[in-house]
Coordinates of C-alpha atoms in Angstrom, one line a residue:
M222 CA 103.3 103.9 102.1
G223 CA 100.3 106.1 101.0
A224 CA 97.8 104.8 102.6
R225 CA 93.9 106.2 102.2
A226 CA 91.2 106.2 105.3
D227 CA 88.9 105.1 102.4
D228 CA 90.9 101.8 101.8
P229 CA 90.6 98.0 103.4
Y230 CA 93.9 96.7 104.0
R231 CA 94.0 93.6 102.1
P232 CA 96.6 90.4 102.7
Q233 CA 99.8 90.4 99.7
R234 CA 99.9 87.4 97.9
L235 CA 103.3 85.7 100.0
A236 CA 101.1 86.1 103.3
E237 CA 97.7 83.8 101.5
W238 CA 100.9 81.1 100.0
L239 CA 102.8 81.1 103.8
H240 CA 99.4 81.4 105.3
R241 CA 98.1 77.6 103.6
L242 CA 101.6 75.7 104.9
P243 CA 100.3 72.9 107.0
H244 CA 99.7 74.1 110.6
V245 CA 99.8 70.6 112.6
N246 CA 100.5 69.0 115.6
A247 CA 103.2 67.0 116.9
S248 CA 99.8 64.2 116.1
F249 CA 100.3 65.7 113.0
K250 CA 96.8 66.9 112.7
E251 CA 95.8 70.4 111.1
V252 CA 95.1 72.6 114.1
D253 CA 94.0 76.6 114.0
S254 CA 96.2 79.0 111.6
T255 CA 95.3 82.1 113.0
F256 CA 98.0 83.7 114.8
D257 CA 97.0 83.3 118.0
P258 CA 100.8 83.7 120.6
D259 CA 99.2 82.8 123.4
S260 CA 97.9 78.6 122.4
A261 CA 99.8 76.2 122.9
V262 CA 98.8 74.5 120.0
Y263 CA 98.7 77.3 117.7
L264 CA 102.8 77.7 119.4
E265 CA 103.5 73.9 118.9
S266 CA 102.5 74.0 115.1
L267 CA 105.1 76.6 114.6
G268 CA 107.6 73.9 116.0
I269 CA 106.9 71.8 114.0
L270 CA 107.2 73.3 110.5
A271 CA 110.4 74.8 112.6
S272 CA 111.3 71.5 113.2
V273 CA 112.0 70.7 109.3
P274 CA 115.1 72.8 108.9
A275 CA 116.2 70.8 111.8
A276 CA 115.7 68.0 110.8
W277 CA 117.9 68.1 107.4
L278 CA 120.6 69.7 109.6
I279 CA 120.8 66.9 111.8
F280 CA 120.4 64.5 108.2
T281 CA 124.2 66.7 106.9
L282 CA 125.7 66.4 109.6
F283 CA 125.4 62.8 109.7
I284 CA 126.0 62.5 106.4
L285 CA 128.9 65.1 106.4
L286 CA 130.6 62.4 109.1
L287 CA 130.4 59.5 107.1
Y288 CA 132.2 61.1 104.3
L289 CA 134.5 63.0 106.8
L290 CA 135.1 58.8 108.6
T291 CA 136.3 57.7 104.7
R292 CA 138.3 60.7 103.0
C293 CA 139.7 61.6 105.7
C294 CA 141.9 59.0 105.7
D295 CA 142.9 59.5 101.4
R296 CA 146.4 60.4 100.7
K297 CA 146.9 59.3 97.4
P298 CA 148.5 61.5 95.4
R299 CA 146.2 63.8 92.8
P300 CA 146.9 64.5 89.5
A301 CA 146.8 69.0 89.3
K302 CA 144.1 68.6 87.3
S303 CA 141.9 67.1 89.3
I304 CA 142.8 69.5 92.2
S305 CA 142.5 72.9 90.2
A306 CA 139.1 71.0 89.5
L307 CA 138.3 71.0 92.9
K308 CA 139.8 75.1 93.5
I309 CA 137.1 75.8 91.0
T310 CA 134.4 74.6 91.9
L311 CA 135.5 75.7 95.4
A312 CA 136.3 80.1 94.5
V313 CA 132.6 79.8 91.8
M314 CA 130.4 78.4 95.2
S315 CA 131.9 80.8 97.2
V316 CA 131.0 84.1 95.3
L317 CA 127.4 82.3 94.4
C318 CA 127.0 82.5 98.7
C319 CA 128.7 85.6 99.2
G320 CA 125.6 86.5 96.8
V321 CA 123.1 84.6 99.2
V322 CA 125.0 86.1 102.6
G323 CA 124.1 89.7 100.3
L324 CA 120.2 88.5 99.7
G325 CA 120.1 87.8 103.2
L326 CA 121.8 91.7 104.3
Y327 CA 118.9 93.2 101.6
G328 CA 116.2 91.6 103.5
N329 CA 117.6 92.4 107.0
D330 CA 117.9 95.9 105.8
D331 CA 113.6 95.5 104.3
L332 CA 112.7 93.8 108.0
H333 CA 114.7 95.9 110.1
N334 CA 112.6 99.1 108.4
G335 CA 109.3 97.4 108.5
V336 CA 109.6 97.0 112.1
V337 CA 111.0 101.2 112.8
Q338 CA 108.1 102.1 110.5
A339 CA 105.4 99.9 112.1
L340 CA 106.7 100.6 115.7
N341 CA 107.0 104.6 114.7
Q342 CA 103.3 104.5 113.7
A343 CA 102.3 102.6 117.3
R344 CA 104.0 105.4 118.6
Q345 CA 101.4 108.2 116.1
I346 CA 98.4 106.3 117.2
D347 CA 99.4 106.5 121.1
G348 CA 100.2 109.8 120.6
L349 CA 96.5 110.3 119.0
V350 CA 95.3 108.7 121.7
Q351 CA 97.0 110.6 124.7
K352 CA 96.2 113.0 122.7
I353 CA 92.6 112.7 123.2
R354 CA 92.8 111.9 126.6
N355 CA 94.1 115.3 127.3
Q356 CA 91.9 117.2 125.7
T357 CA 89.1 115.7 127.2
E358 CA 91.0 115.8 130.7
A359 CA 91.6 119.7 129.7
I360 CA 87.8 119.9 129.1
E361 CA 86.7 117.9 132.8
R362 CA 89.0 120.2 134.8
Q363 CA 87.2 123.1 132.3
L364 CA 84.1 122.1 134.1
R365 CA 84.5 120.6 137.8
V366 CA 87.5 121.6 138.9
Q367 CA 87.3 126.0 137.3
A368 CA 83.8 125.7 136.9
K369 CA 82.5 124.4 140.3
A370 CA 84.6 127.2 142.0
D371 CA 82.6 130.0 140.4
F372 CA 80.3 127.9 141.3
A373 CA 80.2 127.7 144.6
V374 CA 80.9 131.5 145.1
I375 CA 78.0 132.2 143.5
R376 CA 75.7 129.9 145.1
T377 CA 77.5 131.5 148.6
I378 CA 75.8 134.6 147.4
F379 CA 72.2 133.0 146.6
D380 CA 72.0 131.9 150.0
V381 CA 72.7 135.6 152.2
P382 CA 69.4 137.0 154.1
P383 CA 66.3 136.5 151.8
V384 CA 65.1 139.7 149.3
S385 CA 62.1 141.0 148.8
N386 CA 61.1 139.7 145.5
I387 CA 61.0 135.8 145.9
S388 CA 59.2 134.3 142.9
A389 CA 62.6 136.8 141.3
L390 CA 65.2 134.7 143.3
K391 CA 63.4 131.3 143.0
E392 CA 64.0 132.2 139.4
V393 CA 68.0 132.5 139.0
E394 CA 67.9 129.1 141.5
G395 CA 65.9 127.9 138.3
H396 CA 69.1 128.4 135.4
F397 CA 71.5 128.5 138.2
K398 CA 70.7 124.1 138.6
R399 CA 70.0 124.4 135.2
L400 CA 73.5 125.4 134.2
M401 CA 75.1 123.3 137.8
D402 CA 73.8 120.5 135.4
N403 CA 74.3 120.8 132.2
N404 CA 77.8 121.3 133.4
T405 CA 78.2 118.4 134.9
Q406 CA 76.5 116.3 131.9
A407 CA 79.2 118.0 128.9
A408 CA 82.2 116.9 132.4
N409 CA 80.5 113.9 131.7
A410 CA 80.3 113.1 128.3
A411 CA 84.3 114.2 128.4
S412 CA 84.5 111.5 131.7
D413 CA 83.0 108.8 129.2
I414 CA 85.6 109.0 126.7
R415 CA 88.3 109.2 128.2
T416 CA 87.8 106.2 130.3
P417 CA 88.0 104.2 127.9
L418 CA 91.7 105.1 126.6
M419 CA 92.9 104.6 129.1
A420 CA 92.7 101.1 129.2
L421 CA 95.1 101.6 125.8
D422 CA 98.7 101.6 127.0
I423 CA 100.6 100.9 123.9
I424 CA 103.9 102.1 125.3
P425 CA 105.2 98.8 127.2
K426 CA 104.5 96.7 123.7
I427 CA 106.6 99.1 121.3
E428 CA 109.0 99.7 123.8
T429 CA 109.8 96.2 123.9
G430 CA 109.5 95.7 120.6
E431 CA 112.5 98.5 119.7
K432 CA 114.7 96.4 122.7
L433 CA 113.9 93.3 120.6
E434 CA 114.9 95.0 117.1
T435 CA 117.5 96.5 118.6
I436 CA 119.5 93.5 119.4
R437 CA 118.2 91.1 116.1
W438 CA 119.6 93.8 113.6
P439 CA 122.7 94.7 114.5
F440 CA 123.1 90.2 115.4
T441 CA 122.0 89.4 112.4
M442 CA 124.2 91.6 110.5
T443 CA 126.8 90.1 112.5
I444 CA 126.3 86.7 111.9
L445 CA 125.9 87.3 107.6
S446 CA 128.8 89.0 108.0
I447 CA 131.5 86.1 109.2
L448 CA 129.3 84.2 107.1
L449 CA 131.2 86.4 104.3
I450 CA 134.4 86.8 105.6
L451 CA 134.6 82.9 105.9
C452 CA 134.0 83.0 102.7
V453 CA 136.3 85.6 101.6
I454 CA 138.8 83.1 103.8
L455 CA 138.3 80.5 101.1
V456 CA 138.4 82.2 98.4
V457 CA 142.1 83.3 100.0
G458 CA 142.6 79.9 100.4
V459 CA 142.1 78.5 97.0
A460 CA 143.9 81.6 95.3
R461 CA 147.1 80.9 97.4
H462 CA 147.3 77.2 97.8
N463 CA 147.0 77.4 101.7
R464 CA 145.8 74.3 102.8
C465 CA 145.6 75.8 106.2
A466 CA 143.1 78.5 104.8
L467 CA 141.2 74.9 103.7
I468 CA 141.1 73.3 107.3
A469 CA 140.5 76.0 109.7
F470 CA 136.9 76.6 106.9
S471 CA 136.6 73.0 106.5
V472 CA 135.7 73.9 110.8
C473 CA 133.9 77.4 110.5
G474 CA 131.9 76.4 107.7
L475 CA 130.6 72.9 109.6
L476 CA 129.8 75.5 112.2
A477 CA 128.5 78.0 109.6
V478 CA 125.9 74.8 108.1
I479 CA 124.4 74.7 111.5
A480 CA 124.1 78.6 112.3
S481 CA 122.4 78.5 108.5
F482 CA 119.9 75.6 109.5
L483 CA 119.2 77.1 113.1
L484 CA 118.4 80.2 111.4
S485 CA 116.5 78.4 109.1
S486 CA 114.1 77.5 111.5
V487 CA 113.5 80.3 113.0
Y488 CA 113.0 81.9 109.9
L489 CA 110.6 79.5 108.8
A490 CA 108.2 79.9 112.3
S491 CA 108.7 84.0 111.9
T492 CA 107.5 83.9 108.4
V493 CA 104.4 81.4 109.3
A494 CA 103.5 83.3 111.9
L495 CA 104.2 86.9 110.5
A496 CA 102.0 86.0 107.8
D497 CA 99.4 84.6 110.0
F498 CA 99.3 87.6 111.8
C499 CA 99.2 89.7 108.4
M500 CA 96.2 87.9 107.6
A501 CA 93.8 88.9 109.8
P502 CA 95.2 91.6 111.6
E503 CA 92.4 93.5 113.7
K504 CA 92.1 90.5 115.3
F505 CA 94.7 89.7 117.4
I506 CA 94.0 93.8 118.1
E507 CA 90.9 92.8 119.6
N508 CA 92.0 89.7 121.9
Q509 CA 94.6 91.9 122.4
A510 CA 93.4 94.5 123.8
S511 CA 92.2 94.9 127.6
A512 CA 88.3 94.8 128.8
D513 CA 87.8 97.9 129.7
L514 CA 88.3 98.7 126.0
S515 CA 85.0 98.5 124.1
R516 CA 85.2 96.4 120.6
E517 CA 83.0 98.4 119.1
I518 CA 85.5 100.8 119.6
L519 CA 87.8 99.2 118.6
R520 CA 86.0 98.1 115.0
H521 CA 85.7 101.1 114.3
Y522 CA 88.9 102.4 114.4
L523 CA 90.3 99.4 112.5
N524 CA 87.7 99.4 109.4
C525 CA 86.5 102.7 109.8
E526 CA 83.4 102.4 108.2
R527 CA 81.5 105.1 107.1
A528 CA 78.6 103.0 107.8
R529 CA 79.3 102.9 110.9
A530 CA 78.5 105.6 113.3
N531 CA 81.4 107.2 116.2
P532 CA 81.1 106.0 119.7
F533 CA 82.8 109.1 120.2
T534 CA 80.9 111.5 118.1
Q535 CA 77.6 110.7 120.6
R536 CA 79.2 111.7 123.8
L537 CA 81.1 114.7 121.8
R538 CA 77.5 116.0 120.7
E539 CA 76.2 115.8 123.9
A540 CA 78.7 117.6 125.6
K541 CA 79.0 120.9 123.1
T542 CA 74.6 120.1 123.3
T543 CA 74.9 121.1 127.3
L544 CA 78.1 123.3 126.9
E545 CA 75.7 125.1 124.3
N546 CA 72.0 125.2 127.2
M547 CA 75.1 126.5 129.8
R548 CA 76.0 130.0 127.5
I549 CA 71.6 129.8 127.4
E550 CA 71.5 129.1 130.6
L551 CA 74.1 132.5 131.8
S552 CA 72.9 134.1 129.4
L553 CA 69.6 134.5 131.3
I554 CA 71.3 134.4 134.8
K555 CA 73.1 137.1 134.1
P556 CA 71.0 140.0 134.6
K557 CA 68.3 138.5 137.1
A558 CA 70.9 137.6 139.5
V559 CA 73.1 141.2 139.6
K560 CA 69.9 143.1 139.8
L561 CA 69.0 140.7 143.3
F562 CA 71.9 141.0 144.1
P563 CA 74.4 143.8 143.5
N564 CA 77.6 144.9 143.9
K565 CA 78.7 141.2 145.2
G566 CA 80.7 140.5 141.7
L567 CA 78.4 138.5 140.4
E568 CA 79.1 140.1 137.5
Q569 CA 83.3 139.1 137.1
K570 CA 82.0 135.3 138.2
F571 CA 79.6 135.2 135.5
S572 CA 82.0 136.4 133.4
S573 CA 85.0 133.6 134.3
L574 CA 82.1 130.6 134.2
K575 CA 81.9 132.0 130.5
N576 CA 85.6 131.9 129.5
E577 CA 85.4 128.8 131.2
I578 CA 82.9 126.4 129.0
N579 CA 83.4 128.9 125.6
T580 CA 87.4 127.3 126.8
A581 CA 85.7 124.3 127.2
D582 CA 83.5 124.1 123.5
T583 CA 86.7 124.9 121.8
I584 CA 88.5 121.8 123.3
G585 CA 85.0 120.2 122.4
T586 CA 85.9 121.5 118.7
Q587 CA 89.2 120.3 118.4
L588 CA 88.5 117.3 120.0
T589 CA 86.0 116.3 117.1
A590 CA 89.0 116.2 114.8
L591 CA 90.8 113.9 117.4
V592 CA 88.0 111.1 117.7
D593 CA 87.4 111.0 114.0
C594 CA 89.0 107.4 112.8
R595 CA 90.5 108.2 109.3
T596 CA 93.2 109.8 111.7
L597 CA 94.0 107.3 113.2
Y598 CA 93.5 104.5 110.5
T599 CA 95.4 106.3 108.2
H600 CA 98.0 105.3 111.5
Y601 CA 97.1 101.7 111.4
L602 CA 97.4 101.1 108.3
R603 CA 100.3 102.0 107.2
G604 CA 102.3 100.2 110.4
T605 CA 100.1 97.1 108.7
R606 CA 101.3 98.2 105.7
A607 CA 104.9 98.7 106.4
L608 CA 105.3 95.6 109.1
C609 CA 103.3 93.5 106.3
N610 CA 104.3 94.2 102.8
L611 CA 107.8 95.1 103.4
G612 CA 108.9 93.3 106.4
L613 CA 107.2 90.2 105.3
L614 CA 108.7 90.6 102.1
G615 CA 112.2 91.1 103.9
L616 CA 112.0 88.5 106.3
T617 CA 111.3 85.9 103.6
Y618 CA 114.7 87.0 101.8
M619 CA 116.3 86.0 104.8
L620 CA 114.5 83.0 104.8
I621 CA 115.3 82.2 101.7
S622 CA 118.8 83.1 102.2
A623 CA 119.4 81.4 105.4
V624 CA 118.6 77.8 103.3
L625 CA 121.0 78.7 100.4
A626 CA 123.6 79.6 102.6
G627 CA 122.9 76.2 104.5
L628 CA 123.5 74.0 101.5
L629 CA 125.7 75.8 99.9
M630 CA 128.0 75.7 102.9
T631 CA 127.1 72.4 103.5
V632 CA 128.7 71.3 99.5
L633 CA 131.4 73.5 100.5
V634 CA 132.5 72.2 103.5
W635 CA 132.3 68.9 101.9
V636 CA 134.7 69.8 98.5
D637 CA 137.3 72.0 100.9
S638 CA 137.7 68.6 103.0
H639 CA 138.0 66.8 99.7
T640 CA 141.0 69.3 98.1
W641 CA 142.8 70.3 101.6
I642 CA 144.4 66.9 102.0
Y643 CA 145.9 66.8 98.4
I644 CA 147.4 69.4 98.8
R645 CA 150.9 68.5 100.8
K646 CA 152.2 71.1 103.6
K647 CA 154.8 73.5 102.1
K648 CA 158.2 73.8 103.6
D649 CA 159.0 76.0 105.7
Y650 CA 162.4 78.2 105.0
Q651 CA 165.8 77.1 106.8
Q652 CA 167.6 80.6 108.1
V653 CA 170.5 80.7 106.9
N654 CA 173.2 81.1 109.1
E655 CA 176.1 83.9 108.3
A656 CA 179.3 81.1 108.5
D657 CA 177.7 79.2 105.0
P658 CA 178.4 75.7 106.1
Y659 CA 179.4 75.2 102.3
L660 CA 182.2 77.9 103.1
P661 CA 185.0 77.3 105.7
P662 CA 185.2 78.6 109.3
P663 CA 186.9 81.5 111.1
A664 CA 190.0 80.9 111.8
A665 CA 190.3 77.8 108.8
T666 CA 190.0 81.2 106.6
Q667 CA 192.5 82.6 108.3
A668 CA 195.6 80.0 108.0
I669 CA 194.9 78.7 104.5
A670 CA 195.4 82.8 103.9
A671 CA 198.2 82.9 105.8
R672 CA 199.6 79.7 103.9
T673 CA 198.9 80.7 100.4
L674 CA 200.7 83.8 102.0
Q675 CA 204.0 81.9 101.7
R676 CA 204.1 79.9 98.7
S677 CA 203.3 83.4 96.5
Q678 CA 206.7 84.5 98.8
G679 CA 208.1 81.1 97.6
Q680 CA 208.7 79.8 100.9
F681 CA 206.6 76.2 100.6
P682 CA 210.0 73.9 99.8
G683 CA 211.3 73.0 96.5
A684 CA 209.4 75.9 94.6
P685 CA 211.6 79.2 93.2
P686 CA 210.8 82.2 95.1
D687 CA 208.6 83.4 92.6
T688 CA 206.5 80.3 91.7
P689 CA 202.9 80.8 92.7
P690 CA 200.6 78.8 94.7
P691 CA 199.1 76.1 93.0
S692 CA 196.0 76.1 91.6
Y693 CA 193.5 73.4 91.1
A694 CA 193.9 72.7 88.0
H695 CA 197.6 72.5 89.0
A696 CA 197.2 69.8 90.5
A697 CA 194.4 67.8 88.4
L698 CA 197.3 67.9 85.4
L699 CA 200.2 67.0 87.2
R700 CA 201.7 63.9 85.4
P701 CA 202.3 61.2 88.1
P702 CA 205.9 62.1 89.2
P703 CA 209.3 59.5 88.8
M704 CA 210.5 57.8 90.6
H705 CA 213.5 59.2 92.1
V706 CA 211.2 62.8 92.6
A707 CA 208.7 61.4 94.8
A708 CA 210.8 60.2 97.1
S709 CA 212.6 63.4 97.4
A710 CA 210.0 66.3 96.6
P711 CA 206.8 66.0 99.0
V712 CA 203.1 66.0 97.6
H713 CA 201.7 68.9 97.2
E714 CA 198.2 69.1 99.1
A715 CA 195.8 69.7 96.4
D716 CA 197.3 66.3 94.7
L717 CA 196.3 64.8 98.0
L718 CA 192.8 66.1 97.4
L719 CA 192.2 66.1 94.4
D720 CA 192.7 62.2 94.2
G721 CA 190.7 62.1 97.2
C722 CA 192.6 60.0 99.3
D723 CA 194.5 61.1 101.9
T724 CA 198.1 59.4 101.2
R725 CA 200.3 62.8 102.0
A726 CA 201.8 60.7 104.1
Q727 CA 203.5 58.5 101.6
E728 CA 203.9 61.6 98.8
H729 CA 205.9 64.5 98.2
H730 CA 205.9 67.4 96.4
R731 CA 206.5 67.3 92.2
G732 CA 209.2 69.6 91.5
A733 CA 209.9 72.6 90.5
A734 CA 210.4 72.3 86.9
Q735 CA 206.9 71.1 86.8
M736 CA 205.5 73.3 88.7
A737 CA 207.3 75.7 86.7
H738 CA 205.8 74.5 83.1
L739 CA 202.2 74.3 84.1
R740 CA 202.4 77.7 85.9
G741 CA 199.7 80.1 84.4
H742 CA 197.1 76.8 83.0
T743 CA 193.4 77.0 84.0
L744 CA 191.4 73.9 84.9
G745 CA 190.9 72.2 81.7
R746 CA 193.1 70.1 78.8
L747 CA 197.1 70.2 79.1
P748 CA 197.4 72.6 75.7
S749 CA 199.4 70.5 72.8
H750 CA 200.9 72.5 71.0
H751 CA 203.3 73.3 73.9
H752 CA 205.1 69.7 73.9
H753 CA 203.9 67.4 71.8
H754 CA 206.5 64.9 73.1
E755 CA 205.5 65.0 76.3
S756 CA 203.1 62.1 77.1
V757 CA 200.7 63.6 79.6
S758 CA 199.4 61.6 82.0
G759 CA 198.1 61.7 85.7
P760 CA 194.9 61.2 86.9
N761 CA 192.8 61.4 84.0
N762 CA 195.0 61.4 81.5
G763 CA 194.9 64.5 80.6
K764 CA 191.3 65.3 80.3
Y765 CA 189.5 67.4 83.1
A766 CA 189.5 66.5 86.3
T767 CA 187.6 64.1 88.8
L768 CA 187.0 62.3 91.6
S769 CA 187.6 59.2 92.7
K770 CA 184.7 56.4 93.6
Q771 CA 187.2 55.0 96.0
C772 CA 187.5 57.5 98.2
K773 CA 185.9 59.5 101.2
T774 CA 183.6 62.6 100.2
L775 CA 185.2 66.2 100.2
E776 CA 184.7 68.4 102.8
S777 CA 184.6 71.7 102.1
S778 CA 187.4 72.8 103.8
D779 CA 189.4 70.3 102.3
F780 CA 189.1 73.0 99.0
Y781 CA 191.6 75.7 101.1

């Protein structure tokens, strides 16, 4: 940004390329591409350019609608390999989309910096113009107010009764008249410098630009941050195989596609408009300037050509010349007037008048440096280059980012909608009650515990006092009782359960001798080395216990 006063402004090549884009009206006839926001034809050409991304958005939404209509009901089972390929595609495209959104954030920062620098340089120009106005106003105040007050007092002294030396009085009055005329000329020269600058008021435009940038920058940051969050949601959904996250992205991603292409329309029109402005910014400034501000003055300060004379320099020279003439006239009138009107206080008035002339001359010297075109032109170059180099580049990045984000979001929505329909919804974990269905209820548990205690004490019929309660193994390995035993002894409860048929009312417990014989054995085969002479019978002829297929399904409480 190190602009020098002798460096002419040249538009960037990027601005030239964008400026060459066709500017056509609704009839597709080419129109003037000069930046002119007040022209309806020019605005129409920008609208035609902005409609290109909008038309692509409509086409994209139509294609997505057709795709979703054909695929939303497709629930054919897919092999895991094909879904994995879709998930990898989603992950890669999401990372690319994050990079594209990052490019938009970078461009937004560049555009913001360019706009802020341009507005700051505009404030510097306004401050410089304000200083010139203040300095010229100070000169006018010195000459029109304070000097005239001294002139009025001196005039009053000269109006006293005629003095004896009439010729000397006329000479003094001649000097006094020339003194007043020079004073008026110097004040008029200062006024001629200040008056055209009063029409140059750029503060309202600067404040409007600052307000718009204050709104635009955080709004753009918010939109791009939301796009990043959507990409992160998609990556998390792919990584965790989360169907809900993928469905949410399908909906929000569609909104992101719409937002991206709408932003593309705005950015395309804005980029082309800024490029048109950057091709000839001085022409736009001249057209926007007030009619009271001379075009000659504007051209001088916007180009700062050394061959062209400064329009204010001549008036400043006139002011300094008249101030110098005032000093001469004051030095001539002072001794003669004091001699003609002694003891009238003229010396004090002439000294005050001399001080005012010196003050005005000092301000004029400072004003000479202020009206030099090089200072203002330097601020103009810095502001223009900040907006047309850095700002235009950032806006171009944002345009590229919005277009690519729209395309990538379209692909992501398409692939995501193709992926989540093949991901089955996970079954929710059921809450397990404290009372396990495979455990008996508390009341049954207490009853079984009581029966077990009784049996362990030998309180069931037909068993010795020290007989332990029969186990499932005992019941499974017991042989069928003889007819005379079956008729007299009750059948144990476990036998009925293991056989699976509810014949408790018809069968009786096996003999105590058989229980004693089987005491201590566990589930499995009967040991053959104890009683070889006995033939083992029972539900499975001595094999492992099984459940009967002809009976009801056992309940959990039947085992206790």
